[in-house]
């Protein structure tokens, strides 16, 4: 199974700043089947990015994904208070799905 | 629009079994695998398995295989996960979800299963 390691563990930033989140895979992710999820407290994860760089329907263009192989990045531009959440990367094809441990983004 | 609506929270005794449902709408049920993911309190996400409603086939995480059964009922577009021989560390929120795509839509809202004597 592919293991995913996210960094940093926590990001504390001010509104309007940019957040850069990293996800490193233990082996090449073929086909770039890598997604990013946002999870607010008490809610289900919400898909933001699939295929490493494609935004899911309804996701603001402040969110962008990039990367290939073993290194992937999620960038959140112009942070807003509502972006306060935990962000998970996930490998999803082929199964099993695996998830990083999460990066907590705090808005000061 | 796509909806996945799960059954309500349950409190179970160790050793019991629980079955959680995930009723779907807004897409063609037999064309999609339904996955199950769980999240223990304050912890990360753990994939448990999927069901292919068209073929009636399921695949499971080796970590929990043997205690979990994932099924589907195509007549009511609903997927199920049953966990047997519950242990306290099965306490978690259980989510159903579709394969990530542009239009996969939201996960189920989650079902809290608490295992406690």
PDB file of C-alpha atoms in Angstrom:
ATOM      1  CA  UNK A   1       0.000   0.000   0.000  1.00  0.00           C
ATOM      2  CA  UNK A   2       1.105   3.563  -0.676  1.00  0.00           C
ATOM      3  CA  UNK A   3       1.895   5.542   2.451  1.00  0.00           C
ATOM      4  CA  UNK A   4       1.319   9.301   2.413  1.00  0.00           C
ATOM      5  CA  UNK A   5       3.200  11.745   4.621  1.00  0.00           C
ATOM      6  CA  UNK A   6       1.914  15.290   4.982  1.00  0.00           C
ATOM      7  CA  UNK A   7       3.752  18.351   6.167  1.00  0.00           C
ATOM      8  CA  UNK A   8       3.624  20.524   8.096  1.00  0.00           C
ATOM      9  CA  UNK A   9       1.424  19.182  10.864  1.00  0.00           C
ATOM     10  CA  UNK A  10      -0.062  22.594  11.565  1.00  0.00           C
ATOM     11  CA  UNK A  11      -0.078  25.893   9.715  1.00  0.00           C
ATOM     12  CA  UNK A  12      -1.065  29.091  11.472  1.00  0.00           C
ATOM     13  CA  UNK A  13      -1.645  31.944   9.037  1.00  0.00           C
ATOM     14  CA  UNK A  14      -3.532  35.225   8.753  1.00  0.00           C
ATOM     15  CA  UNK A  15      -6.462  35.955   6.454  1.00  0.00           C
ATOM     16  CA  UNK A  16      -5.267  36.878   2.970  1.00  0.00           C
ATOM     17  CA  UNK A  17      -2.052  34.838   3.217  1.00  0.00           C
ATOM     18  CA  UNK A  18      -1.172  31.770   1.177  1.00  0.00           C
ATOM     19  CA  UNK A  19      -1.023  28.239   2.602  1.00  0.00           C
ATOM     20  CA  UNK A  20       1.249  25.619   1.057  1.00  0.00           C
ATOM     21  CA  UNK A  21       0.601  22.001   2.066  1.00  0.00           C
ATOM     22  CA  UNK A  22       2.800  19.078   1.074  1.00  0.00           C
ATOM     23  CA  UNK A  23       2.026  15.377   0.552  1.00  0.00           C
ATOM     24  CA  UNK A  24       4.769  12.855  -0.160  1.00  0.00           C
ATOM     25  CA  UNK A  25       4.042   9.291  -1.288  1.00  0.00           C
ATOM     26  CA  UNK A  26       6.126   6.223  -0.444  1.00  0.00           C
ATOM     27  CA  UNK A  27       6.077   5.178  -4.105  1.00  0.00           C
ATOM     28  CA  UNK A  28       5.116   6.631  -7.473  1.00  0.00           C
ATOM     29  CA  UNK A  29       1.429   7.368  -7.819  1.00  0.00           C
ATOM     30  CA  UNK A  30       0.689   6.214 -11.340  1.00  0.00           C
ATOM     31  CA  UNK A  31      -1.933   8.218 -13.187  1.00  0.00           C
ATOM     32  CA  UNK A  32      -1.782  10.984 -10.568  1.00  0.00           C
ATOM     33  CA  UNK A  33      -4.700   9.443  -8.675  1.00  0.00           C
ATOM     34  CA  UNK A  34      -4.167  11.794  -5.748  1.00  0.00           C
ATOM     35  CA  UNK A  35      -6.866  13.850  -4.110  1.00  0.00           C
ATOM     36  CA  UNK A  36      -7.125  16.527  -1.433  1.00  0.00           C
ATOM     37  CA  UNK A  37      -9.928  16.784   1.107  1.00  0.00           C
ATOM     38  CA  UNK A  38     -10.984  19.502   3.536  1.00  0.00           C
ATOM     39  CA  UNK A  39     -12.549  18.458   6.824  1.00  0.00           C
ATOM     40  CA  UNK A  40     -14.089  20.957   9.208  1.00  0.00           C
ATOM     41  CA  UNK A  41     -14.894  19.863  12.774  1.00  0.00           C
ATOM     42  CA  UNK A  42     -17.925  17.614  12.962  1.00  0.00           C
ATOM     43  CA  UNK A  43     -18.257  17.364   9.179  1.00  0.00           C
ATOM     44  CA  UNK A  44     -17.501  14.770   6.542  1.00  0.00           C
ATOM     45  CA  UNK A  45     -14.425  15.285   4.376  1.00  0.00           C
ATOM     46  CA  UNK A  46     -15.117  17.381   1.306  1.00  0.00           C
ATOM     47  CA  UNK A  47     -13.280  16.670  -1.943  1.00  0.00           C
ATOM     48  CA  UNK A  48     -11.342  19.686  -3.195  1.00  0.00           C
ATOM     49  CA  UNK A  49      -8.910  18.272  -5.766  1.00  0.00           C
ATOM     50  CA  UNK A  50      -8.767  15.004  -7.726  1.00  0.00           C
ATOM     51  CA  UNK A  51      -6.262  13.804 -10.293  1.00  0.00           C
ATOM     52  CA  UNK A  52      -3.630  15.831  -8.412  1.00  0.00           C
ATOM     53  CA  UNK A  53      -4.687  19.131  -9.995  1.00  0.00           C
ATOM     54  CA  UNK A  54      -8.354  19.151 -11.050  1.00  0.00           C
ATOM     55  CA  UNK A  55     -10.793  21.065  -8.882  1.00  0.00           C
ATOM     56  CA  UNK A  56     -13.994  19.287  -7.913  1.00  0.00           C
ATOM     57  CA  UNK A  57     -17.302  20.949  -8.785  1.00  0.00           C
ATOM     58  CA  UNK A  58     -18.068  24.001  -6.711  1.00  0.00           C
ATOM     59  CA  UNK A  59     -14.569  24.415  -5.274  1.00  0.00           C
ATOM     60  CA  UNK A  60     -13.236  27.970  -5.230  1.00  0.00           C
ATOM     61  CA  UNK A  61     -10.336  28.712  -7.563  1.00  0.00           C
ATOM     62  CA  UNK A  62      -8.323  29.819  -4.510  1.00  0.00           C
ATOM     63  CA  UNK A  63      -7.582  26.107  -4.129  1.00  0.00           C
ATOM     64  CA  UNK A  64      -5.052  24.586  -6.506  1.00  0.00           C
ATOM     65  CA  UNK A  65      -3.229  21.272  -6.614  1.00  0.00           C
ATOM     66  CA  UNK A  66      -0.036  20.286  -8.343  1.00  0.00           C
ATOM     67  CA  UNK A  67       2.611  17.598  -8.454  1.00  0.00           C
ATOM     68  CA  UNK A  68       3.279  14.162  -9.844  1.00  0.00           C
ATOM     69  CA  UNK A  69       5.125  10.977  -8.983  1.00  0.00           C
ATOM     70  CA  UNK A  70       5.716  11.121  -5.253  1.00  0.00           C
ATOM     71  CA  UNK A  71       5.441  14.829  -4.434  1.00  0.00           C
ATOM     72  CA  UNK A  72       2.192  16.768  -4.377  1.00  0.00           C
ATOM     73  CA  UNK A  73       1.154  20.209  -3.174  1.00  0.00           C
ATOM     74  CA  UNK A  74      -2.078  21.946  -2.255  1.00  0.00           C
ATOM     75  CA  UNK A  75      -2.031  25.738  -2.307  1.00  0.00           C
ATOM     76  CA  UNK A  76      -4.750  27.857  -0.763  1.00  0.00           C
ATOM     77  CA  UNK A  77      -4.534  31.474  -1.895  1.00  0.00           C
ATOM     78  CA  UNK A  78      -6.049  34.446  -0.082  1.00  0.00           C
ATOM     79  CA  UNK A  79      -6.940  32.522   3.075  1.00  0.00           C
ATOM     80  CA  UNK A  80     -10.379  33.140   4.534  1.00  0.00           C
ATOM     81  CA  UNK A  81     -11.620  32.325   8.052  1.00  0.00           C
ATOM     82  CA  UNK A  82     -13.775  29.509   6.625  1.00  0.00           C
ATOM     83  CA  UNK A  83     -10.605  27.726   5.400  1.00  0.00           C
ATOM     84  CA  UNK A  84      -9.823  26.746   8.974  1.00  0.00           C
ATOM     85  CA  UNK A  85      -9.883  22.937   8.773  1.00  0.00           C
ATOM     86  CA  UNK A  86      -7.811  19.781   8.509  1.00  0.00           C
ATOM     87  CA  UNK A  87      -6.650  18.904   4.994  1.00  0.00           C
ATOM     88  CA  UNK A  88      -5.961  15.309   3.954  1.00  0.00           C
ATOM     89  CA  UNK A  89      -4.300  13.995   0.834  1.00  0.00           C
ATOM     90  CA  UNK A  90      -5.484  10.631  -0.444  1.00  0.00           C
ATOM     91  CA  UNK A  91      -4.375   8.039  -2.969  1.00  0.00           C
ATOM     92  CA  UNK A  92      -7.460   6.420  -4.458  1.00  0.00           C
ATOM     93  CA  UNK A  93      -6.659   4.245  -7.438  1.00  0.00           C
ATOM     94  CA  UNK A  94      -6.119   1.399  -7.338  1.00  0.00           C
ATOM     95  CA  UNK A  95      -7.645   0.612  -3.962  1.00  0.00           C
ATOM     96  CA  UNK A  96      -6.974   0.510  -1.118  1.00  0.00           C
ATOM     97  CA  UNK A  97      -7.493   4.196  -0.588  1.00  0.00           C
ATOM     98  CA  UNK A  98      -4.842   5.584   1.708  1.00  0.00           C
ATOM     99  CA  UNK A  99      -4.733   8.931   3.486  1.00  0.00           C
ATOM    100  CA  UNK A 100      -2.107  11.229   4.873  1.00  0.00           C
ATOM    101  CA  UNK A 101      -2.285  12.072   8.551  1.00  0.00           C
ATOM    102  CA  UNK A 102      -3.574  15.573   7.805  1.00  0.00           C
ATOM    103  CA  UNK A 103      -2.420  19.187   8.019  1.00  0.00           C
ATOM    104  CA  UNK A 104      -4.346  21.481  10.320  1.00  0.00           C
ATOM    105  CA  UNK A 105      -4.734  25.003   8.962  1.00  0.00           C
ATOM    106  CA  UNK A 106      -5.481  27.617  11.582  1.00  0.00           C
ATOM    107  CA  UNK A 107      -6.521  31.144  10.682  1.00  0.00           C
ATOM    108  CA  UNK A 108      -5.215  33.702  13.157  1.00  0.00           C
TER     109      UNK A 108
ATOM    110  CA  UNK B   1     -27.990  16.441  -7.022  1.00  0.00           C
ATOM    111  CA  UNK B   2     -25.856  13.681  -5.569  1.00  0.00           C
ATOM    112  CA  UNK B   3     -26.801  12.648  -2.037  1.00  0.00           C
ATOM    113  CA  UNK B   4     -25.541   9.907   0.258  1.00  0.00           C
ATOM    114  CA  UNK B   5     -27.664   9.685   3.417  1.00  0.00           C
ATOM    115  CA  UNK B   6     -26.579   7.383   6.201  1.00  0.00           C
ATOM    116  CA  UNK B   7     -28.420   5.751   9.068  1.00  0.00           C
ATOM    117  CA  UNK B   8     -28.240   7.136  12.579  1.00  0.00           C
ATOM    118  CA  UNK B   9     -25.790   6.746  15.421  1.00  0.00           C
ATOM    119  CA  UNK B  10     -25.656   3.511  17.413  1.00  0.00           C
ATOM    120  CA  UNK B  11     -24.285   2.452  20.788  1.00  0.00           C
ATOM    121  CA  UNK B  12     -23.216  -1.190  20.829  1.00  0.00           C
ATOM    122  CA  UNK B  13     -21.814  -3.683  23.313  1.00  0.00           C
ATOM    123  CA  UNK B  14     -18.473  -5.380  22.642  1.00  0.00           C
ATOM    124  CA  UNK B  15     -18.969  -8.559  20.659  1.00  0.00           C
ATOM    125  CA  UNK B  16     -22.163  -7.337  18.974  1.00  0.00           C
ATOM    126  CA  UNK B  17     -22.672  -6.576  15.278  1.00  0.00           C
ATOM    127  CA  UNK B  18     -23.833  -3.357  13.644  1.00  0.00           C
ATOM    128  CA  UNK B  19     -25.084  -2.579  10.151  1.00  0.00           C
ATOM    129  CA  UNK B  20     -24.933   0.944   8.712  1.00  0.00           C
ATOM    130  CA  UNK B  21     -26.826   1.971   5.596  1.00  0.00           C
ATOM    131  CA  UNK B  22     -26.007   4.542   2.911  1.00  0.00           C
ATOM    132  CA  UNK B  23     -28.959   5.524   0.723  1.00  0.00           C
ATOM    133  CA  UNK B  24     -27.890   7.188  -2.510  1.00  0.00           C
ATOM    134  CA  UNK B  25     -29.562   9.396  -5.101  1.00  0.00           C
ATOM    135  CA  UNK B  26     -28.619  11.658  -7.981  1.00  0.00           C
ATOM    136  CA  UNK B  27     -26.549   9.160  -9.953  1.00  0.00           C
ATOM    137  CA  UNK B  28     -26.835   5.701 -11.464  1.00  0.00           C
ATOM    138  CA  UNK B  29     -26.157   3.450  -8.488  1.00  0.00           C
ATOM    139  CA  UNK B  30     -25.023   0.385 -10.427  1.00  0.00           C
ATOM    140  CA  UNK B  31     -22.406   2.414 -12.335  1.00  0.00           C
ATOM    141  CA  UNK B  32     -20.410   3.377  -9.229  1.00  0.00           C
ATOM    142  CA  UNK B  33     -18.400   1.647  -6.551  1.00  0.00           C
ATOM    143  CA  UNK B  34     -19.354   2.757  -3.030  1.00  0.00           C
ATOM    144  CA  UNK B  35     -16.492   2.994  -0.556  1.00  0.00           C
ATOM    145  CA  UNK B  36     -16.549   2.979   3.236  1.00  0.00           C
ATOM    146  CA  UNK B  37     -14.099   4.976   5.345  1.00  0.00           C
ATOM    147  CA  UNK B  38     -13.989   5.331   9.114  1.00  0.00           C
ATOM    148  CA  UNK B  39     -12.497   7.866  11.480  1.00  0.00           C
ATOM    149  CA  UNK B  40     -11.842   7.141  15.140  1.00  0.00           C
ATOM    150  CA  UNK B  41     -12.272  10.107  17.513  1.00  0.00           C
ATOM    151  CA  UNK B  42      -9.551  12.671  16.899  1.00  0.00           C
ATOM    152  CA  UNK B  43      -7.820  10.390  14.421  1.00  0.00           C
ATOM    153  CA  UNK B  44      -7.236  10.156  10.676  1.00  0.00           C
ATOM    154  CA  UNK B  45      -9.148   8.386   7.938  1.00  0.00           C
ATOM    155  CA  UNK B  46      -9.085   4.620   7.393  1.00  0.00           C
ATOM    156  CA  UNK B  47     -10.397   2.959   4.236  1.00  0.00           C
ATOM    157  CA  UNK B  48     -12.438  -0.166   4.918  1.00  0.00           C
ATOM    158  CA  UNK B  49     -13.519  -1.418   1.507  1.00  0.00           C
ATOM    159  CA  UNK B  50     -15.823  -1.017  -1.466  1.00  0.00           C
ATOM    160  CA  UNK B  51     -18.793  -2.672  -3.108  1.00  0.00           C
ATOM    161  CA  UNK B  52     -19.531  -2.881  -6.829  1.00  0.00           C
ATOM    162  CA  UNK B  53     -23.353  -2.887  -6.945  1.00  0.00           C
ATOM    163  CA  UNK B  54     -23.446  -4.049 -10.571  1.00  0.00           C
ATOM    164  CA  UNK B  55     -21.552  -7.282  -9.884  1.00  0.00           C
ATOM    165  CA  UNK B  56     -22.369  -7.632  -6.197  1.00  0.00           C
ATOM    166  CA  UNK B  57     -18.666  -7.893  -5.444  1.00  0.00           C
ATOM    167  CA  UNK B  58     -16.829  -6.345  -2.493  1.00  0.00           C
ATOM    168  CA  UNK B  59     -13.207  -5.871  -1.526  1.00  0.00           C
ATOM    169  CA  UNK B  60     -11.915  -5.229   1.995  1.00  0.00           C
ATOM    170  CA  UNK B  61      -8.974  -3.784   3.841  1.00  0.00           C
ATOM    171  CA  UNK B  62      -6.795  -6.680   5.064  1.00  0.00           C
ATOM    172  CA  UNK B  63      -6.733  -5.012   8.473  1.00  0.00           C
ATOM    173  CA  UNK B  64     -10.399  -5.682   9.079  1.00  0.00           C
ATOM    174  CA  UNK B  65     -11.194  -8.428   6.601  1.00  0.00           C
ATOM    175  CA  UNK B  66     -13.206 -11.232   8.151  1.00  0.00           C
ATOM    176  CA  UNK B  67     -15.167  -8.961  10.466  1.00  0.00           C
ATOM    177  CA  UNK B  68     -16.645  -6.652   7.824  1.00  0.00           C
ATOM    178  CA  UNK B  69     -19.217  -7.294   5.110  1.00  0.00           C
ATOM    179  CA  UNK B  70     -20.130  -4.657   2.534  1.00  0.00           C
ATOM    180  CA  UNK B  71     -23.253  -5.232   0.460  1.00  0.00           C
ATOM    181  CA  UNK B  72     -25.694  -3.333  -1.709  1.00  0.00           C
ATOM    182  CA  UNK B  73     -29.374  -3.401  -2.662  1.00  0.00           C
ATOM    183  CA  UNK B  74     -29.792  -2.092  -6.184  1.00  0.00           C
ATOM    184  CA  UNK B  75     -33.598  -1.921  -5.853  1.00  0.00           C
ATOM    185  CA  UNK B  76     -33.268   0.923  -3.339  1.00  0.00           C
ATOM    186  CA  UNK B  77     -29.826   2.298  -4.357  1.00  0.00           C
ATOM    187  CA  UNK B  78     -28.435   1.602  -0.906  1.00  0.00           C
ATOM    188  CA  UNK B  79     -25.094   0.285   0.291  1.00  0.00           C
ATOM    189  CA  UNK B  80     -24.422  -1.298   3.668  1.00  0.00           C
ATOM    190  CA  UNK B  81     -21.492  -2.072   5.908  1.00  0.00           C
ATOM    191  CA  UNK B  82     -21.768  -4.630   8.690  1.00  0.00           C
ATOM    192  CA  UNK B  83     -19.082  -4.927  11.336  1.00  0.00           C
ATOM    193  CA  UNK B  84     -19.137  -8.059  13.487  1.00  0.00           C
ATOM    194  CA  UNK B  85     -17.531  -8.877  16.823  1.00  0.00           C
ATOM    195  CA  UNK B  86     -17.268  -5.176  17.664  1.00  0.00           C
ATOM    196  CA  UNK B  87     -14.384  -4.030  19.836  1.00  0.00           C
ATOM    197  CA  UNK B  88     -13.961  -0.693  21.642  1.00  0.00           C
ATOM    198  CA  UNK B  89     -11.425   0.428  19.029  1.00  0.00           C
ATOM    199  CA  UNK B  90     -14.136   0.086  16.368  1.00  0.00           C
ATOM    200  CA  UNK B  91     -15.628   3.243  17.909  1.00  0.00           C
ATOM    201  CA  UNK B  92     -15.576   5.696  15.025  1.00  0.00           C
ATOM    202  CA  UNK B  93     -17.577   7.718  12.546  1.00  0.00           C
ATOM    203  CA  UNK B  94     -18.254   5.584   9.474  1.00  0.00           C
ATOM    204  CA  UNK B  95     -18.594   7.352   6.110  1.00  0.00           C
ATOM    205  CA  UNK B  96     -19.729   6.161   2.679  1.00  0.00           C
ATOM    206  CA  UNK B  97     -18.292   7.839  -0.406  1.00  0.00           C
ATOM    207  CA  UNK B  98     -18.045   7.678  -4.171  1.00  0.00           C
ATOM    208  CA  UNK B  99     -14.858   7.495  -6.212  1.00  0.00           C
ATOM    209  CA  UNK B 100     -13.309  10.995  -6.482  1.00  0.00           C
ATOM    210  CA  UNK B 101     -14.282  12.761  -9.719  1.00  0.00           C
ATOM    211  CA  UNK B 102     -15.443  16.171 -10.852  1.00  0.00           C
ATOM    212  CA  UNK B 103     -19.037  15.345  -9.903  1.00  0.00           C
ATOM    213  CA  UNK B 104     -18.668  12.738  -7.163  1.00  0.00           C
ATOM    214  CA  UNK B 105     -20.486  15.009  -4.748  1.00  0.00           C
ATOM    215  CA  UNK B 106     -20.405  14.898  -0.974  1.00  0.00           C
ATOM    216  CA  UNK B 107     -19.643  11.926   1.241  1.00  0.00           C
ATOM    217  CA  UNK B 108     -22.375  10.604   3.485  1.00  0.00           C
ATOM    218  CA  UNK B 109     -22.843  12.663   6.618  1.00  0.00           C
ATOM    219  CA  UNK B 110     -21.252   9.982   8.777  1.00  0.00           C
ATOM    220  CA  UNK B 111     -22.600   7.508  11.335  1.00  0.00           C
ATOM    221  CA  UNK B 112     -21.103   7.410  14.823  1.00  0.00           C
ATOM    222  CA  UNK B 113     -20.753   3.883  16.151  1.00  0.00           C
ATOM    223  CA  UNK B 114     -19.829   3.756  19.846  1.00  0.00           C
ATOM    224  CA  UNK B 115     -18.712   0.438  21.303  1.00  0.00           C
ATOM    225  CA  UNK B 116     -18.897   0.413  25.056  1.00  0.00           C
ATOM    226  CA  UNK B 117     -19.825  -1.986  27.801  1.00  0.00           C
TER     227      UNK B 117
END
